[in-house]
mmCIF file of C-alpha atoms in Angstrom:
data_model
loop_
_atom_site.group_PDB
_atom_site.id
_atom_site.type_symbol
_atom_site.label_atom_id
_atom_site.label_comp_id
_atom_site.label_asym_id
_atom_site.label_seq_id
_atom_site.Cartn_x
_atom_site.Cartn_y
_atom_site.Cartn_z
ATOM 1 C CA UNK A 21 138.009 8.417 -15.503
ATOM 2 C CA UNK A 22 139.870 10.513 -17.944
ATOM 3 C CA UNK A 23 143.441 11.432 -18.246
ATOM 4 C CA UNK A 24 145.952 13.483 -20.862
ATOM 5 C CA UNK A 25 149.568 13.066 -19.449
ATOM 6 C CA UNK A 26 152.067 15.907 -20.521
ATOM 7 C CA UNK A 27 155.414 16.481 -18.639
ATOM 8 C CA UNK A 28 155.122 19.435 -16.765
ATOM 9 C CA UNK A 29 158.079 20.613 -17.860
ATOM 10 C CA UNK A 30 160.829 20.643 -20.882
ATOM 11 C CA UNK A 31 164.278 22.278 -21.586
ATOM 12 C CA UNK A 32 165.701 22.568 -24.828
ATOM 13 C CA UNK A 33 168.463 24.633 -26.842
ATOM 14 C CA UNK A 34 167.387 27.077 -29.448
ATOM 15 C CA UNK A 35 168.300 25.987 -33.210
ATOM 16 C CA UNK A 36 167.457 22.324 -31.709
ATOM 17 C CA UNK A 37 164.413 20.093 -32.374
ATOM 18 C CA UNK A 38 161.515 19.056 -29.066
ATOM 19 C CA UNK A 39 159.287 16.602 -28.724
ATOM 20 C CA UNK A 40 156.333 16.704 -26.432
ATOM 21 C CA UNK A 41 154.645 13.670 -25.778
ATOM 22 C CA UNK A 42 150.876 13.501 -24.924
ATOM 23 C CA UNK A 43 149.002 10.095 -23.801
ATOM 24 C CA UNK A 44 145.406 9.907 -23.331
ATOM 25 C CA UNK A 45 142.422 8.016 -22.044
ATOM 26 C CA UNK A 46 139.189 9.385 -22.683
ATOM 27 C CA UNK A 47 135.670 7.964 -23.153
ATOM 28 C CA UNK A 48 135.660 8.143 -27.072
ATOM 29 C CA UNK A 49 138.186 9.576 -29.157
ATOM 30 C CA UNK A 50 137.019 12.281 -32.054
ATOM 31 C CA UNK A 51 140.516 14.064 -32.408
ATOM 32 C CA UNK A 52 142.635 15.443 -30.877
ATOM 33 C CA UNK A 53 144.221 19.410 -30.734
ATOM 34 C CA UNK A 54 147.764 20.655 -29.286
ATOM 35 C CA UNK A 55 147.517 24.678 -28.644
ATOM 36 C CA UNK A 56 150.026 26.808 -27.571
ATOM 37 C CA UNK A 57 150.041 29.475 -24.637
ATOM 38 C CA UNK A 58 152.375 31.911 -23.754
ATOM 39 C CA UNK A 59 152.186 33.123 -20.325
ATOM 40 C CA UNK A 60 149.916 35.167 -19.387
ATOM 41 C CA UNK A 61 147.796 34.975 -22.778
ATOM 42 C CA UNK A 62 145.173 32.797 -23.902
ATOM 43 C CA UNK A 63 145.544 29.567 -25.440
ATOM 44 C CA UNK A 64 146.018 29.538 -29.663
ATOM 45 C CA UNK A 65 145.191 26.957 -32.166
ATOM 46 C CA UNK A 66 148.526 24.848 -33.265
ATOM 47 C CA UNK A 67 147.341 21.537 -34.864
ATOM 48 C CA UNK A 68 144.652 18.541 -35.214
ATOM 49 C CA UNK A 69 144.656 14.868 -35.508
ATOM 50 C CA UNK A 70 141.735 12.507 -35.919
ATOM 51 C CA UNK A 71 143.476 9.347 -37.776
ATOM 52 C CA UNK A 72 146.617 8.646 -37.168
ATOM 53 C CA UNK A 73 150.039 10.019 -38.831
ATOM 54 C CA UNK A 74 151.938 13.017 -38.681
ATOM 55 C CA UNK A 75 151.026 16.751 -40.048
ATOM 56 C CA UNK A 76 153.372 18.582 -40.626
ATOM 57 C CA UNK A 77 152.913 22.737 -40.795
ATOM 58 C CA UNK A 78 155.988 24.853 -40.771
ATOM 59 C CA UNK A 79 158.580 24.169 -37.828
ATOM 60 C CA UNK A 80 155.449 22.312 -35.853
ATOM 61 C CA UNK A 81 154.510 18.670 -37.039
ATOM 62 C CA UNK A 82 151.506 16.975 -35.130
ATOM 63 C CA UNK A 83 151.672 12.836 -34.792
ATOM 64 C CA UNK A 84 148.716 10.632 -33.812
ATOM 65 C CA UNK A 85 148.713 6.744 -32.982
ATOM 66 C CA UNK A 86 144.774 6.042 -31.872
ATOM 67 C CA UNK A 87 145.542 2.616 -30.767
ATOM 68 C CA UNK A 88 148.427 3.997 -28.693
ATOM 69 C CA UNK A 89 146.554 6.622 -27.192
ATOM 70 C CA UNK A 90 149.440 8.585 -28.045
ATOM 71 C CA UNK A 91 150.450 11.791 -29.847
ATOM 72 C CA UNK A 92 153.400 14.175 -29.622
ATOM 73 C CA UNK A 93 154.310 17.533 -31.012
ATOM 74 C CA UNK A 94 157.411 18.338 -32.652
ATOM 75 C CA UNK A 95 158.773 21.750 -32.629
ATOM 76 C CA UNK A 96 162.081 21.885 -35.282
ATOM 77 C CA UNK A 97 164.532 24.783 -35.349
ATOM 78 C CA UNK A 98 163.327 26.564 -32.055
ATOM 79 C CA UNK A 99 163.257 30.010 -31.302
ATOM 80 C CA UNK A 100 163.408 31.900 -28.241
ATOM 81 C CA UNK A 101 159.657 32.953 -28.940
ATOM 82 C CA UNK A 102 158.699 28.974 -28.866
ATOM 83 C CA UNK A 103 158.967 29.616 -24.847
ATOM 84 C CA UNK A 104 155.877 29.262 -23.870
ATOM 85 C CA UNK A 105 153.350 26.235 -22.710
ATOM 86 C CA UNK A 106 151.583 23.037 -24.716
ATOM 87 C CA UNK A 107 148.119 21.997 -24.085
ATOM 88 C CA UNK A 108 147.448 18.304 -25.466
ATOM 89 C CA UNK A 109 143.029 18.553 -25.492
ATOM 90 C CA UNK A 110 141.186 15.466 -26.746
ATOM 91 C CA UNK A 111 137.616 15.371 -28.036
ATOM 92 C CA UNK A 112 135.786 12.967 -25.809
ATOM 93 C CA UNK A 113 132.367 10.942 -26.955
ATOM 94 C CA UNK A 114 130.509 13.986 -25.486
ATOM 95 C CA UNK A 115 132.513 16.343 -27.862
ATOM 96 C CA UNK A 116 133.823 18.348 -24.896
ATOM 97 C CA UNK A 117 137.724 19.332 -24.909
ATOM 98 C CA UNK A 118 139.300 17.413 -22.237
ATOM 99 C CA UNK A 119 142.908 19.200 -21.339
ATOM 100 C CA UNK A 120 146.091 18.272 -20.396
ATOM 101 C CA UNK A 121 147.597 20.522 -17.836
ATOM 102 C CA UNK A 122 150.044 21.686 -20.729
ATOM 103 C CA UNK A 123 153.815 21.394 -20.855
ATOM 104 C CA UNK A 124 156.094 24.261 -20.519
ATOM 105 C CA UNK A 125 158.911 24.449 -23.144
ATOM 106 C CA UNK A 126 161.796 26.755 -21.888
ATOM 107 C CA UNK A 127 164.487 27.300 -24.673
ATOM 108 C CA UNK A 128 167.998 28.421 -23.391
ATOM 109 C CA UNK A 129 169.943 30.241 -26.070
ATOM 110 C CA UNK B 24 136.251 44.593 -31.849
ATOM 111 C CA UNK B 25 138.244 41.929 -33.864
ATOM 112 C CA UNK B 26 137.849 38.145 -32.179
ATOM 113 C CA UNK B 27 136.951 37.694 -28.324
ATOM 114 C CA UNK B 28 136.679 40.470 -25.741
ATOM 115 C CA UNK B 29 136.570 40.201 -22.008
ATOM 116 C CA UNK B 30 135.865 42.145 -19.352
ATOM 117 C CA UNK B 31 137.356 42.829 -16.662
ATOM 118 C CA UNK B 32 141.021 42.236 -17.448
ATOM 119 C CA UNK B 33 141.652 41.644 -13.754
ATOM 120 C CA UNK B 34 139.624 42.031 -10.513
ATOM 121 C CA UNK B 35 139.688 41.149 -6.713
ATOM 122 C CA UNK B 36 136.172 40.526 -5.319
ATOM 123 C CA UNK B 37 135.155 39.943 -1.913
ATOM 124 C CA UNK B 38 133.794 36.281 -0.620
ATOM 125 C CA UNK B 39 129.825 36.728 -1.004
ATOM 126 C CA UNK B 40 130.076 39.045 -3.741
ATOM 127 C CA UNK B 41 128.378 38.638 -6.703
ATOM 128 C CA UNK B 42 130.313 39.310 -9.901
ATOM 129 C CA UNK B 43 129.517 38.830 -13.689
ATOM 130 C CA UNK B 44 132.417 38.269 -16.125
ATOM 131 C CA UNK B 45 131.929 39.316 -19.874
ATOM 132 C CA UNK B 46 132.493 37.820 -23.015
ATOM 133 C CA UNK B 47 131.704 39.148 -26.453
ATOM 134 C CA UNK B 48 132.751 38.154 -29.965
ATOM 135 C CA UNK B 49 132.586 39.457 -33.335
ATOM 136 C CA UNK B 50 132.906 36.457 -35.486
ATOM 137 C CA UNK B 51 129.303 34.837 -35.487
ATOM 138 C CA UNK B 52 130.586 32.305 -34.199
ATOM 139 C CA UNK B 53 127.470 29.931 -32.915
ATOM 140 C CA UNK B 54 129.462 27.722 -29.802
ATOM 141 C CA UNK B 55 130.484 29.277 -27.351
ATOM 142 C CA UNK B 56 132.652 28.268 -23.559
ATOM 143 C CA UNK B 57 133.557 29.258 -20.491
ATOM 144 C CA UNK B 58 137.055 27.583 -18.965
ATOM 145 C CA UNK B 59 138.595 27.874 -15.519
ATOM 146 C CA UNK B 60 142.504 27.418 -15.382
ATOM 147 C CA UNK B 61 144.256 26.876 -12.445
ATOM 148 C CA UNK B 62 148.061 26.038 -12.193
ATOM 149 C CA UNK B 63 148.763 22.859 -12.319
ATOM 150 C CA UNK B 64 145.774 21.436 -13.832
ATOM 151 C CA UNK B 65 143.924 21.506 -17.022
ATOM 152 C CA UNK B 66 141.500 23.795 -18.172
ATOM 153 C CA UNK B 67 138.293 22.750 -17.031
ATOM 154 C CA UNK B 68 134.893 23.351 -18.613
ATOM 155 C CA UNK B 69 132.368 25.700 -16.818
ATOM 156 C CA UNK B 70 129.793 26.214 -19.043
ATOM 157 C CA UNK B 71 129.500 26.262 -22.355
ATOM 158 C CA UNK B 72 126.155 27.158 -25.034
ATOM 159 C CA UNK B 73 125.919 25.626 -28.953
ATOM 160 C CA UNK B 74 123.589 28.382 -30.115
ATOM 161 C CA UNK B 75 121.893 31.263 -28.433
ATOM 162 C CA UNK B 76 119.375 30.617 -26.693
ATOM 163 C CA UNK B 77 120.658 27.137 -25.296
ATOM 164 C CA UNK B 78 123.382 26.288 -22.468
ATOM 165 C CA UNK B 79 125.097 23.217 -21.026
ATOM 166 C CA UNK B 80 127.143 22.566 -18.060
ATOM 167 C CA UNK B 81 130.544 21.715 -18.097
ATOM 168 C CA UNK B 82 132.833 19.757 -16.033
ATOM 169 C CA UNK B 83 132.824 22.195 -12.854
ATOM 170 C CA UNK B 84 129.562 24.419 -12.964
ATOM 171 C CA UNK B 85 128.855 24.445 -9.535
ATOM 172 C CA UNK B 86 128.479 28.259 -8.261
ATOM 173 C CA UNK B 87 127.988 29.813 -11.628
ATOM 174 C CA UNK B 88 125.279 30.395 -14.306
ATOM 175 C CA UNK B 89 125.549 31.609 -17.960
ATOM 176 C CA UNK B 90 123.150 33.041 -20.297
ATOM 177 C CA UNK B 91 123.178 33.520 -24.401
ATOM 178 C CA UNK B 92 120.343 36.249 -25.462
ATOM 179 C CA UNK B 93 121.955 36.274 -28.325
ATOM 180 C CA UNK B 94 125.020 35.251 -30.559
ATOM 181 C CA UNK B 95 127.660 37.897 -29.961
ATOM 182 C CA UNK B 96 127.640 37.594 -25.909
ATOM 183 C CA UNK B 97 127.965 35.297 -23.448
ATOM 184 C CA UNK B 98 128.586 36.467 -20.337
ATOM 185 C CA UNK B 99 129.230 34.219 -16.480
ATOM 186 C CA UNK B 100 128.228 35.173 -13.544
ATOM 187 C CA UNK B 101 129.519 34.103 -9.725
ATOM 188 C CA UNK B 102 126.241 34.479 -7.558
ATOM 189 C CA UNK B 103 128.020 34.202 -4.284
ATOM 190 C CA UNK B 104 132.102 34.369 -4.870
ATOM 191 C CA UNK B 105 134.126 31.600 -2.980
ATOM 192 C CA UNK B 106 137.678 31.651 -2.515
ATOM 193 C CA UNK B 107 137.979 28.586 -4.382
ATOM 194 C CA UNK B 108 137.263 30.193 -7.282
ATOM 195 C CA UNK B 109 140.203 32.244 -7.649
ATOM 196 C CA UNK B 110 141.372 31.543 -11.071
ATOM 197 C CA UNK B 111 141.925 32.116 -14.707
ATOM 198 C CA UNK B 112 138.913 32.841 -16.545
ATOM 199 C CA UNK B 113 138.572 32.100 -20.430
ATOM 200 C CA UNK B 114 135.885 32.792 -22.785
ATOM 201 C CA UNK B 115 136.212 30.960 -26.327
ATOM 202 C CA UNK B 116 134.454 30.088 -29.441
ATOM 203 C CA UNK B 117 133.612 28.207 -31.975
ATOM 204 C CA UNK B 118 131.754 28.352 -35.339
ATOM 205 C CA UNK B 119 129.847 25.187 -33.928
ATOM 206 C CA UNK B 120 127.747 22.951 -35.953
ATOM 207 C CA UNK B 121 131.024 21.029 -36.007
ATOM 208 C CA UNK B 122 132.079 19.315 -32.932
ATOM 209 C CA UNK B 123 135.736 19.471 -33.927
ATOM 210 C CA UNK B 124 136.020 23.488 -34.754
ATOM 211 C CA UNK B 125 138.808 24.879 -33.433
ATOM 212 C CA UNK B 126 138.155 26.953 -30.696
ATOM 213 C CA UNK B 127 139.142 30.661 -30.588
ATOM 214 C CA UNK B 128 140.069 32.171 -26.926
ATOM 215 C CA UNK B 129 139.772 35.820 -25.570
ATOM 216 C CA UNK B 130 142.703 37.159 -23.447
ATOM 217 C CA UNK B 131 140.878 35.851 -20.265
ATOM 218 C CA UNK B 132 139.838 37.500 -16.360
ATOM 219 C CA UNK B 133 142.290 37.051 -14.019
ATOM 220 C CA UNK B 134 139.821 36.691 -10.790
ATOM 221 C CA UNK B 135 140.847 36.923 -6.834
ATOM 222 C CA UNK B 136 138.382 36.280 -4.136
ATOM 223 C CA UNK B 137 139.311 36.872 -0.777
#
């Protein structure tokens, strides 16, 4: 079957720097996406990987080890508004979005 | 309109009812998807369409049907409402023609069936 693992959960202290790990085991690999989603809104476009590294936008960086099946997200100097949850989604050999169930990020001040 | 629309924001239906959630979008896009999201779990394909004119099934289609006249709207409709289908509804896009386009999500239908 297929599976994206995310911790359901994460704490961390504002001005500090997350990681949220995502593994994966699909049928095929063609990339994969992290989105964000704050509650009660819809999901938004953060970052994609399809060969492995890190990319690196702003305060988010994106990493991607295919023979791992692993990629994380890094969030650096978080803000209050980075509350909110992660959805790991990899492209399968169908190209259909498989999802994690997303981990929620709760920054104390 | 600027992105993805739905309608309604919110609505509590009766088991056996039928109900029709919309979806439009103003960006030509030519992919377009329905998701369920339920706590706890990932969101799940319904339905989804490539072009107008064409549709697929998703991961969990059972219980409803889509349609795509055309490019802007795509809307999904519950012939016979279940409780089990309380959820989360959302609508996204793509441009398509790409299977790695980002996709682009309305705000979503928060559904009830009792």
């Amino acid at each position: 079957g297929q599976n994206i693992d995310q911790p359901t959960e994460m704490t961390a202290t504002e001005g500090a720097i997350v990681q949220i790990n995502c593994t994966y085991q699909t049928s095929g690999f063609n990339g994969l996406f992290w989105y964000q989603q704050h509650a009660g809104e819809a999901p938004t476009f953060l970052s994609y990987n399809v060969l492995d590294g890190l990319e690196e936008k702003g305060r988010f960086s994106s990493f991607l080890s295919r023979s791992k099946g692993y990629s994380y997200l890094l969030l650096k100097e978080l803000q209050m508004k980075d509350s909110a949850s992660y959805l790991c989604a990899v492209l399968d050999s169908n190209y259909q979005l498989i999802w994690g169930a997303g981990t929620k990020l709760i920054i104390k001040p | 309109i600027a992105g993805i629309t739905q309608a309604p924001t919110s609505q509590i239906l009766a088991a056996g009812r039928r109900m029709t959630l919309r979806c439009t979008q103003d960006m030509r896009h030519n992919a377009m998807y329905w998701y369920r999201q339920d706590l706890g779990l990932g969101l799940r394909l319904i339905h989804y369409s490539n072009t107008a004119g064409t549709t697929g099934k998703g991961e969990v289609p059972d219980g409803y049907s889509v349609s795509r006249a055309n490019t802007d709207d795509f809307p999904l409709t519950l012939a016979s409402a279940v409780p089990s289908q309380t959820s989360v509804y959302f609508c996204a896009s793509s441009e398509g023609g790409r299977a790695a386009d980002t996709q682009y999500f309305g705000p979503g239908t928060r559904l009830t069936v009792l």
